[in-house]
PDB file of C-alpha atoms and ligand atoms in Angstrom:
ATOM      1  CA  UNK A   1      -1.446-106.346 101.553  1.00  0.00           C
ATOM      2  CA  UNK A   2       0.562-109.433 102.621  1.00  0.00           C
ATOM      3  CA  UNK A   3       1.003-108.816 106.233  1.00  0.00           C
ATOM      4  CA  UNK A   4       4.632-108.196 105.521  1.00  0.00           C
ATOM      5  CA  UNK A   5       5.741-104.517 106.390  1.00  0.00           C
ATOM      6  CA  UNK A   6       6.072-102.277 103.415  1.00  0.00           C
ATOM      7  CA  UNK A   7       9.634-101.104 101.992  1.00  0.00           C
ATOM      8  CA  UNK A   8      11.077 -97.552 102.181  1.00  0.00           C
ATOM      9  CA  UNK A   9      12.342 -96.265  98.785  1.00  0.00           C
ATOM     10  CA  UNK A  10      14.716 -93.409  99.379  1.00  0.00           C
ATOM     11  CA  UNK A  11      14.688 -91.940  95.796  1.00  0.00           C
ATOM     12  CA  UNK A  12      17.227 -89.333  94.606  1.00  0.00           C
ATOM     13  CA  UNK A  13      15.235 -87.160  92.575  1.00  0.00           C
ATOM     14  CA  UNK A  14      18.182 -85.182  91.087  1.00  0.00           C
ATOM     15  CA  UNK A  15      19.173 -81.533  91.324  1.00  0.00           C
ATOM     16  CA  UNK A  16      15.960 -79.855  89.854  1.00  0.00           C
ATOM     17  CA  UNK A  17      15.531 -80.915  86.303  1.00  0.00           C
ATOM     18  CA  UNK A  18      13.017 -83.908  85.844  1.00  0.00           C
ATOM     19  CA  UNK A  19      15.049 -85.270  82.868  1.00  0.00           C
ATOM     20  CA  UNK A  20      17.743 -86.006  85.353  1.00  0.00           C
ATOM     21  CA  UNK A  21      15.689 -88.634  87.161  1.00  0.00           C
ATOM     22  CA  UNK A  22      16.954 -92.213  86.788  1.00  0.00           C
ATOM     23  CA  UNK A  23      14.791 -94.974  85.273  1.00  0.00           C
ATOM     24  CA  UNK A  24      14.911 -97.063  88.595  1.00  0.00           C
ATOM     25  CA  UNK A  25      13.756 -93.769  90.520  1.00  0.00           C
ATOM     26  CA  UNK A  26      10.709 -93.423  88.178  1.00  0.00           C
ATOM     27  CA  UNK A  27      10.013 -97.180  88.539  1.00  0.00           C
ATOM     28  CA  UNK A  28      10.074 -97.122  92.311  1.00  0.00           C
ATOM     29  CA  UNK A  29       8.086 -93.714  92.367  1.00  0.00           C
ATOM     30  CA  UNK A  30       5.292 -95.488  90.251  1.00  0.00           C
ATOM     31  CA  UNK A  31       5.339 -98.672  92.620  1.00  0.00           C
ATOM     32  CA  UNK A  32       5.113 -97.022  95.890  1.00  0.00           C
ATOM     33  CA  UNK A  33       1.663 -96.989  97.576  1.00  0.00           C
ATOM     34  CA  UNK A  34       2.504 -93.761  99.492  1.00  0.00           C
ATOM     35  CA  UNK A  35       4.804 -90.864  98.690  1.00  0.00           C
ATOM     36  CA  UNK A  36       6.627 -88.745 101.210  1.00  0.00           C
ATOM     37  CA  UNK A  37       8.838 -85.673 100.819  1.00  0.00           C
ATOM     38  CA  UNK A  38      10.577 -82.889 103.055  1.00  0.00           C
ATOM     39  CA  UNK A  39       8.846 -79.644 102.733  1.00  0.00           C
ATOM     40  CA  UNK A  40       9.572 -76.249 104.433  1.00  0.00           C
ATOM     41  CA  UNK A  41       7.225 -75.282 107.309  1.00  0.00           C
ATOM     42  CA  UNK A  42       5.116 -72.998 105.007  1.00  0.00           C
ATOM     43  CA  UNK A  43       5.902 -73.804 101.525  1.00  0.00           C
ATOM     44  CA  UNK A  44       6.204 -76.155  98.474  1.00  0.00           C
ATOM     45  CA  UNK A  45       8.358 -79.142  98.399  1.00  0.00           C
ATOM     46  CA  UNK A  46      11.308 -78.694  95.714  1.00  0.00           C
ATOM     47  CA  UNK A  47      11.613 -82.499  95.860  1.00  0.00           C
ATOM     48  CA  UNK A  48       8.066 -82.954  95.209  1.00  0.00           C
ATOM     49  CA  UNK A  49       8.026 -80.103  92.455  1.00  0.00           C
ATOM     50  CA  UNK A  50      10.630 -82.189  90.452  1.00  0.00           C
ATOM     51  CA  UNK A  51       8.367 -85.370  89.955  1.00  0.00           C
ATOM     52  CA  UNK A  52       5.031 -83.327  90.091  1.00  0.00           C
ATOM     53  CA  UNK A  53       4.036 -84.905  86.719  1.00  0.00           C
ATOM     54  CA  UNK A  54       4.031 -88.385  88.004  1.00  0.00           C
ATOM     55  CA  UNK A  55       1.961 -87.429  91.091  1.00  0.00           C
ATOM     56  CA  UNK A  56      -1.501 -86.207  91.832  1.00  0.00           C
ATOM     57  CA  UNK A  57      -2.930 -89.850  90.917  1.00  0.00           C
ATOM     58  CA  UNK A  58      -4.968 -90.004  94.252  1.00  0.00           C
ATOM     59  CA  UNK A  59      -2.162 -91.803  96.339  1.00  0.00           C
ATOM     60  CA  UNK A  60      -1.496 -90.705  99.823  1.00  0.00           C
ATOM     61  CA  UNK A  61       1.281 -88.057 100.219  1.00  0.00           C
ATOM     62  CA  UNK A  62       3.040 -87.118 103.599  1.00  0.00           C
ATOM     63  CA  UNK A  63       4.686 -83.768 103.545  1.00  0.00           C
ATOM     64  CA  UNK A  64       7.445 -83.934 106.235  1.00  0.00           C
ATOM     65  CA  UNK A  65       7.769 -80.272 107.348  1.00  0.00           C
ATOM     66  CA  UNK A  66      11.131 -79.277 108.827  1.00  0.00           C
ATOM     67  CA  UNK A  67      12.212 -75.984 109.907  1.00  0.00           C
ATOM     68  CA  UNK A  68      14.389 -74.787 107.160  1.00  0.00           C
ATOM     69  CA  UNK A  69      16.446 -72.221 109.141  1.00  0.00           C
ATOM     70  CA  UNK A  70      19.779 -72.120 110.985  1.00  0.00           C
ATOM     71  CA  UNK A  71      19.773 -73.858 114.287  1.00  0.00           C
ATOM     72  CA  UNK A  72      20.411 -77.216 115.905  1.00  0.00           C
ATOM     73  CA  UNK A  73      19.304 -80.308 113.970  1.00  0.00           C
ATOM     74  CA  UNK A  74      15.336 -80.688 114.360  1.00  0.00           C
ATOM     75  CA  UNK A  75      15.526 -83.978 116.384  1.00  0.00           C
ATOM     76  CA  UNK A  76      11.813 -83.684 117.282  1.00  0.00           C
ATOM     77  CA  UNK A  77      10.789 -83.341 113.515  1.00  0.00           C
ATOM     78  CA  UNK A  78      12.862 -86.186 112.505  1.00  0.00           C
ATOM     79  CA  UNK A  79      11.189 -88.236 115.194  1.00  0.00           C
ATOM     80  CA  UNK A  80       7.770 -87.319 114.117  1.00  0.00           C
ATOM     81  CA  UNK A  81       8.585 -87.890 110.327  1.00  0.00           C
ATOM     82  CA  UNK A  82      10.029 -91.207 111.084  1.00  0.00           C
ATOM     83  CA  UNK A  83       6.754 -92.159 113.202  1.00  0.00           C
ATOM     84  CA  UNK A  84       4.432 -91.216 110.269  1.00  0.00           C
ATOM     85  CA  UNK A  85       6.685 -93.336 107.759  1.00  0.00           C
ATOM     86  CA  UNK A  86       6.701 -96.047 110.291  1.00  0.00           C
ATOM     87  CA  UNK A  87       2.937 -96.244 110.320  1.00  0.00           C
ATOM     88  CA  UNK A  88       2.545 -96.576 106.723  1.00  0.00           C
ATOM     89  CA  UNK A  89       5.338 -99.175 106.502  1.00  0.00           C
ATOM     90  CA  UNK A  90       3.879-101.116 109.384  1.00  0.00           C
ATOM     91  CA  UNK A  91       0.559-101.295 107.689  1.00  0.00           C
ATOM     92  CA  UNK A  92       2.465-103.038 104.687  1.00  0.00           C
ATOM     93  CA  UNK A  93       2.407 -99.934 102.355  1.00  0.00           C
ATOM     94  CA  UNK A  94       5.649 -99.289 100.231  1.00  0.00           C
ATOM     95  CA  UNK A  95       6.576 -95.723 100.827  1.00  0.00           C
ATOM     96  CA  UNK A  96       8.686 -93.571  98.268  1.00  0.00           C
ATOM     97  CA  UNK A  97      10.625 -90.979 100.208  1.00  0.00           C
ATOM     98  CA  UNK A  98      11.491 -88.221  97.817  1.00  0.00           C
ATOM     99  CA  UNK A  99      15.076 -86.891  98.397  1.00  0.00           C
ATOM    100  CA  UNK A 100      16.409 -83.823  96.230  1.00  0.00           C
ATOM    101  CA  UNK A 101      19.737 -84.726  94.601  1.00  0.00           C
ATOM    102  CA  UNK A 102      21.191 -87.723  96.000  1.00  0.00           C
ATOM    103  CA  UNK A 103      19.835 -89.185  99.374  1.00  0.00           C
ATOM    104  CA  UNK A 104      23.169 -89.820 101.055  1.00  0.00           C
ATOM    105  CA  UNK A 105      24.602 -86.204 100.147  1.00  0.00           C
ATOM    106  CA  UNK A 106      23.661 -84.055 102.826  1.00  0.00           C
ATOM    107  CA  UNK A 107      20.161 -85.400 102.676  1.00  0.00           C
ATOM    108  CA  UNK A 108      17.681 -85.205 105.484  1.00  0.00           C
ATOM    109  CA  UNK A 109      16.982 -88.653 104.689  1.00  0.00           C
ATOM    110  CA  UNK A 110      20.041 -89.444 106.499  1.00  0.00           C
ATOM    111  CA  UNK A 111      18.545 -88.773 109.787  1.00  0.00           C
ATOM    112  CA  UNK A 112      15.408 -90.928 108.990  1.00  0.00           C
ATOM    113  CA  UNK A 113      17.672 -93.723 107.745  1.00  0.00           C
ATOM    114  CA  UNK A 114      19.079 -93.980 111.246  1.00  0.00           C
ATOM    115  CA  UNK A 115      15.754 -94.012 112.726  1.00  0.00           C
ATOM    116  CA  UNK A 116      14.027 -96.767 110.157  1.00  0.00           C
ATOM    117  CA  UNK A 117      16.745 -98.835 108.594  1.00  0.00           C
ATOM    118  CA  UNK A 118      16.901-101.452 111.619  1.00  0.00           C
ATOM    119  CA  UNK A 119      12.986-101.920 111.445  1.00  0.00           C
ATOM    120  CA  UNK A 120      12.331-101.963 107.876  1.00  0.00           C
ATOM    121  CA  UNK A 121      13.682-102.730 104.554  1.00  0.00           C
ATOM    122  CA  UNK A 122      15.222 -99.542 103.074  1.00  0.00           C
ATOM    123  CA  UNK A 123      16.323 -99.203  99.398  1.00  0.00           C
ATOM    124  CA  UNK A 124      18.372 -96.152  98.579  1.00  0.00           C
ATOM    125  CA  UNK A 125      18.070 -95.190  94.869  1.00  0.00           C
ATOM    126  CA  UNK A 126      20.908 -92.869  94.108  1.00  0.00           C
ATOM    127  CA  UNK A 127      20.414 -89.770  92.482  1.00  0.00           C
ATOM    128  CA  UNK A 128      22.308 -86.958  90.574  1.00  0.00           C
ATOM    129  CA  UNK A 129      23.745 -84.923  93.140  1.00  0.00           C
ATOM    130  CA  UNK A 130      24.075 -81.075  93.045  1.00  0.00           C
ATOM    131  CA  UNK A 131      27.633 -81.593  93.120  1.00  0.00           C
ATOM    132  CA  UNK A 132      27.637 -83.175  89.739  1.00  0.00           C
ATOM    133  CA  UNK A 133      25.092 -80.903  88.374  1.00  0.00           C
ATOM    134  CA  UNK A 134      27.037 -77.745  89.368  1.00  0.00           C
ATOM    135  CA  UNK A 135      30.377 -79.074  88.112  1.00  0.00           C
ATOM    136  CA  UNK A 136      28.411 -79.741  84.766  1.00  0.00           C
ATOM    137  CA  UNK A 137      26.783 -76.262  84.741  1.00  0.00           C
ATOM    138  CA  UNK A 138      30.044 -74.623  85.102  1.00  0.00           C
ATOM    139  CA  UNK A 139      32.112 -77.292  83.280  1.00  0.00           C
ATOM    140  CA  UNK A 140      34.754 -77.501  85.970  1.00  0.00           C
ATOM    141  CA  UNK A 141      36.459 -80.958  86.309  1.00  0.00           C
ATOM    142  CA  UNK A 142      35.887 -82.145  90.071  1.00  0.00           C
ATOM    143  CA  UNK A 143      38.939 -84.304  90.179  1.00  0.00           C
ATOM    144  CA  UNK A 144      41.383 -86.059  87.909  1.00  0.00           C
ATOM    145  CA  UNK A 145      44.492 -88.128  88.213  1.00  0.00           C
ATOM    146  CA  UNK A 146      45.834 -87.943  91.526  1.00  0.00           C
ATOM    147  CA  UNK A 147      43.801 -84.948  92.822  1.00  0.00           C
ATOM    148  CA  UNK A 148      41.444 -84.755  95.615  1.00  0.00           C
ATOM    149  CA  UNK A 149      38.092 -83.213  96.110  1.00  0.00           C
ATOM    150  CA  UNK A 150      36.597 -81.692  99.198  1.00  0.00           C
ATOM    151  CA  UNK A 151      33.013 -80.853  99.991  1.00  0.00           C
ATOM    152  CA  UNK A 152      32.806 -78.128 102.690  1.00  0.00           C
ATOM    153  CA  UNK A 153      29.635 -76.596 104.148  1.00  0.00           C
ATOM    154  CA  UNK A 154      29.560 -72.898 104.289  1.00  0.00           C
ATOM    155  CA  UNK A 155      27.953 -72.993 107.716  1.00  0.00           C
ATOM    156  CA  UNK A 156      31.288 -73.909 109.316  1.00  0.00           C
ATOM    157  CA  UNK A 157      33.396 -71.314 111.179  1.00  0.00           C
ATOM    158  CA  UNK A 158      36.021 -69.433 108.885  1.00  0.00           C
ATOM    159  CA  UNK A 159      39.004 -71.210 110.198  1.00  0.00           C
ATOM    160  CA  UNK A 160      37.387 -74.557 109.878  1.00  0.00           C
ATOM    161  CA  UNK A 161      36.609 -73.746 106.202  1.00  0.00           C
ATOM    162  CA  UNK A 162      40.214 -72.440 105.747  1.00  0.00           C
ATOM    163  CA  UNK A 163      41.742 -75.655 106.942  1.00  0.00           C
ATOM    164  CA  UNK A 164      39.621 -77.801 104.852  1.00  0.00           C
ATOM    165  CA  UNK A 165      40.419 -75.917 101.821  1.00  0.00           C
ATOM    166  CA  UNK A 166      43.986 -76.599 102.436  1.00  0.00           C
ATOM    167  CA  UNK A 167      43.636 -80.271 101.909  1.00  0.00           C
ATOM    168  CA  UNK A 168      42.175 -80.404  98.335  1.00  0.00           C
ATOM    169  CA  UNK A 169      42.822 -79.336  94.846  1.00  0.00           C
ATOM    170  CA  UNK A 170      39.138 -78.731  94.183  1.00  0.00           C
ATOM    171  CA  UNK A 171      36.648 -77.633  96.749  1.00  0.00           C
ATOM    172  CA  UNK A 172      32.754 -77.368  96.566  1.00  0.00           C
ATOM    173  CA  UNK A 173      31.325 -75.189  99.206  1.00  0.00           C
ATOM    174  CA  UNK A 174      27.597 -76.020  99.818  1.00  0.00           C
ATOM    175  CA  UNK A 175      24.931 -74.216 101.765  1.00  0.00           C
ATOM    176  CA  UNK A 176      26.174 -71.125 100.585  1.00  0.00           C
ATOM    177  CA  UNK A 177      23.033 -69.070 101.209  1.00  0.00           C
ATOM    178  CA  UNK A 178      23.675 -66.310 103.955  1.00  0.00           C
ATOM    179  CA  UNK A 179      27.273 -67.398 104.326  1.00  0.00           C
ATOM    180  CA  UNK A 180      28.455 -65.863 101.050  1.00  0.00           C
ATOM    181  CA  UNK A 181      30.191 -62.969 102.376  1.00  0.00           C
ATOM    182  CA  UNK A 182      32.281 -65.226 105.018  1.00  0.00           C
ATOM    183  CA  UNK A 183      33.148 -67.557 102.300  1.00  0.00           C
ATOM    184  CA  UNK A 184      34.301 -64.784  99.854  1.00  0.00           C
ATOM    185  CA  UNK A 185      36.565 -63.234 102.843  1.00  0.00           C
ATOM    186  CA  UNK A 186      38.013 -66.590 103.552  1.00  0.00           C
ATOM    187  CA  UNK A 187      38.864 -67.209  99.739  1.00  0.00           C
ATOM    188  CA  UNK A 188      40.165 -63.795  99.210  1.00  0.00           C
ATOM    189  CA  UNK A 189      42.492 -64.246 102.152  1.00  0.00           C
ATOM    190  CA  UNK A 190      43.748 -67.486 100.464  1.00  0.00           C
ATOM    191  CA  UNK A 191      44.128 -65.808  97.239  1.00  0.00           C
ATOM    192  CA  UNK A 192      41.375 -68.111  95.863  1.00  0.00           C
ATOM    193  CA  UNK A 193      38.448 -65.843  95.269  1.00  0.00           C
ATOM    194  CA  UNK A 194      39.326 -65.275  91.573  1.00  0.00           C
ATOM    195  CA  UNK A 195      39.189 -69.141  90.873  1.00  0.00           C
ATOM    196  CA  UNK A 196      35.820 -69.376  92.458  1.00  0.00           C
ATOM    197  CA  UNK A 197      32.682 -69.960  90.462  1.00  0.00           C
ATOM    198  CA  UNK A 198      29.253 -69.550  91.829  1.00  0.00           C
ATOM    199  CA  UNK A 199      26.415 -71.852  90.560  1.00  0.00           C
ATOM    200  CA  UNK A 200      22.833 -71.108  91.700  1.00  0.00           C
ATOM    201  CA  UNK A 201      19.697 -73.351  91.057  1.00  0.00           C
ATOM    202  CA  UNK A 202      21.550 -75.879  88.545  1.00  0.00           C
ATOM    203  CA  UNK A 203      19.494 -77.552  86.067  1.00  0.00           C
ATOM    204  CA  UNK A 204      16.375 -75.555  86.712  1.00  0.00           C
ATOM    205  CA  UNK A 205      15.106 -72.683  84.316  1.00  0.00           C
ATOM    206  CA  UNK A 206      16.555 -70.197  86.809  1.00  0.00           C
ATOM    207  CA  UNK A 207      20.131 -71.813  86.671  1.00  0.00           C
ATOM    208  CA  UNK A 208      22.933 -69.113  87.093  1.00  0.00           C
ATOM    209  CA  UNK A 209      26.679 -69.287  86.703  1.00  0.00           C
ATOM    210  CA  UNK A 210      28.967 -66.349  87.765  1.00  0.00           C
ATOM    211  CA  UNK A 211      32.231 -65.534  89.155  1.00  0.00           C
ATOM    212  CA  UNK A 212      31.655 -66.004  92.937  1.00  0.00           C
ATOM    213  CA  UNK A 213      33.375 -62.302  93.231  1.00  0.00           C
ATOM    214  CA  UNK A 214      30.370 -60.864  91.168  1.00  0.00           C
ATOM    215  CA  UNK A 215      27.425 -62.805  92.929  1.00  0.00           C
ATOM    216  CA  UNK A 216      25.110 -60.328  94.628  1.00  0.00           C
ATOM    217  CA  UNK A 217      23.288 -62.594  97.179  1.00  0.00           C
ATOM    218  CA  UNK A 218      23.051 -66.523  97.204  1.00  0.00           C
ATOM    219  CA  UNK A 219      19.759 -68.492  97.727  1.00  0.00           C
ATOM    220  CA  UNK A 220      19.743 -71.780  99.531  1.00  0.00           C
ATOM    221  CA  UNK A 221      20.195 -73.790  96.424  1.00  0.00           C
ATOM    222  CA  UNK A 222      23.666 -72.584  95.583  1.00  0.00           C
ATOM    223  CA  UNK A 223      27.221 -73.409  95.900  1.00  0.00           C
ATOM    224  CA  UNK A 224      30.782 -72.422  94.852  1.00  0.00           C
ATOM    225  CA  UNK A 225      33.362 -74.523  93.269  1.00  0.00           C
ATOM    226  CA  UNK A 226      36.899 -73.511  93.701  1.00  0.00           C
ATOM    227  CA  UNK A 227      39.421 -75.285  91.485  1.00  0.00           C
ATOM    228  CA  UNK A 228      43.071 -74.429  92.656  1.00  0.00           C
ATOM    229  CA  UNK A 229      45.025 -72.872  90.005  1.00  0.00           C
ATOM    230  CA  UNK A 230      48.391 -74.471  89.363  1.00  0.00           C
ATOM    231  CA  UNK A 231      51.317 -72.181  90.504  1.00  0.00           C
ATOM    232  CA  UNK A 232      52.506 -70.246  93.721  1.00  0.00           C
ATOM    233  CA  UNK A 233      48.978 -70.663  95.351  1.00  0.00           C
ATOM    234  CA  UNK A 234      49.325 -74.709  95.311  1.00  0.00           C
ATOM    235  CA  UNK A 235      48.803 -76.041  98.710  1.00  0.00           C
ATOM    236  CA  UNK A 236      51.317 -77.451 100.951  1.00  0.00           C
ATOM    237  CA  UNK A 237      52.609 -73.969 101.991  1.00  0.00           C
TER     238      UNK A 237
HETATM  239  C1  SAM B   1      20.804 -80.090 102.243  1.00  0.00           C
HETATM  240  S1  SAM B   1      21.952 -80.055 100.885  1.00  0.00           S
HETATM  241  C2  SAM B   1      21.062 -81.430  99.719  1.00  0.00           C
HETATM  242  C3  SAM B   1      22.006 -81.908  98.898  1.00  0.00           C
HETATM  243  C4  SAM B   1      21.229 -82.973  97.896  1.00  0.00           C
HETATM  244  N1  SAM B   1      20.924 -84.044  98.687  1.00  0.00           N
HETATM  245  C5  SAM B   1      22.295 -83.138  96.671  1.00  0.00           C
HETATM  246  O1  SAM B   1      22.504 -84.368  96.580  1.00  0.00           O
HETATM  247  O2  SAM B   1      22.641 -82.336  95.899  1.00  0.00           O
HETATM  248  C6  SAM B   1      21.305 -78.764 100.044  1.00  0.00           C
HETATM  249  C7  SAM B   1      22.648 -77.954  99.385  1.00  0.00           C
HETATM  250  O3  SAM B   1      22.866 -78.434  98.208  1.00  0.00           O
HETATM  251  C8  SAM B   1      23.425 -77.601  97.324  1.00  0.00           C
HETATM  252  N2  SAM B   1      22.232 -77.556  95.886  1.00  0.00           N
HETATM  253  C9  SAM B   1      21.165 -78.585  96.154  1.00  0.00           C
HETATM  254  N3  SAM B   1      20.634 -78.410  94.881  1.00  0.00           N
HETATM  255  C10 SAM B   1      21.234 -77.419  94.234  1.00  0.00           C
HETATM  256  C11 SAM B   1      21.214 -76.917  92.883  1.00  0.00           C
HETATM  257  N4  SAM B   1      20.241 -77.251  92.045  1.00  0.00           N
HETATM  258  N5  SAM B   1      22.062 -75.925  92.472  1.00  0.00           N
HETATM  259  C12 SAM B   1      23.057 -75.323  93.357  1.00  0.00           C
HETATM  260  N6  SAM B   1      23.052 -75.863  94.589  1.00  0.00           N
HETATM  261  C13 SAM B   1      22.337 -76.969  94.900  1.00  0.00           C
HETATM  262  C14 SAM B   1      23.279 -76.176  97.902  1.00  0.00           C
HETATM  263  O4  SAM B   1      24.440 -75.849  98.378  1.00  0.00           O
HETATM  264  C15 SAM B   1      22.113 -76.394  99.031  1.00  0.00           C
HETATM  265  O5  SAM B   1      22.551 -75.599 100.193  1.00  0.00           O
END
């Protein structure tokens, strides 16, 4: 070790299929002395699972446990995680922080970045996001020509979702989970339910694509994409 602090590599590991890891992500993963990843309080880390074939070589691993349930932002957990990463970086170890999808697209990394970026060198390695993966799975164009695209968390209040839908030609609704029925009601009110496609666990062996109207339940790793049909339902009303 040189006496210099270590570098934090925030590595986007993609939506699920290890083949969607970038060459840079793999290089940084192999270089790091320590590997860290978010994990639910009592379960396996999805991000770690994506790159498991390149781990298990004796390197120290830090599981960052977050409460993955609705509620306020887990500030204490972020502080604790940032302190654990800072300890390794302070000792001069480069740390690979695994981020499912892309680190800067609704990633828990964003909260850690805010805590560590001023003190340590941080390199963000972009990853294939769930947005790209789900659009590919459903073969839906996200935007072309002069169109606009919105990404809306299903966790928002129905009236907020409705307002955000009004401003875009195509909308991706993320964090669907237990908000499935609420989202369906909003889309139905706007005459958009028929245009909505449901995508679950994109790029994994359990990937499923179906009309949103037909989905029985939605796991955490699911989203809906709605591409507004041309004609009388077009926005601007
Ligand atoms: C906290 S966000 C993380 C997004 C991630 N950083 C990315 O770039 O895709 C989690 C949400 O992303 C979506 N998501 C992530 N991976 C997915 C997948 N493989 N299939 C469908 N949706 C996915 C779901 O809507 C999920 O609730």
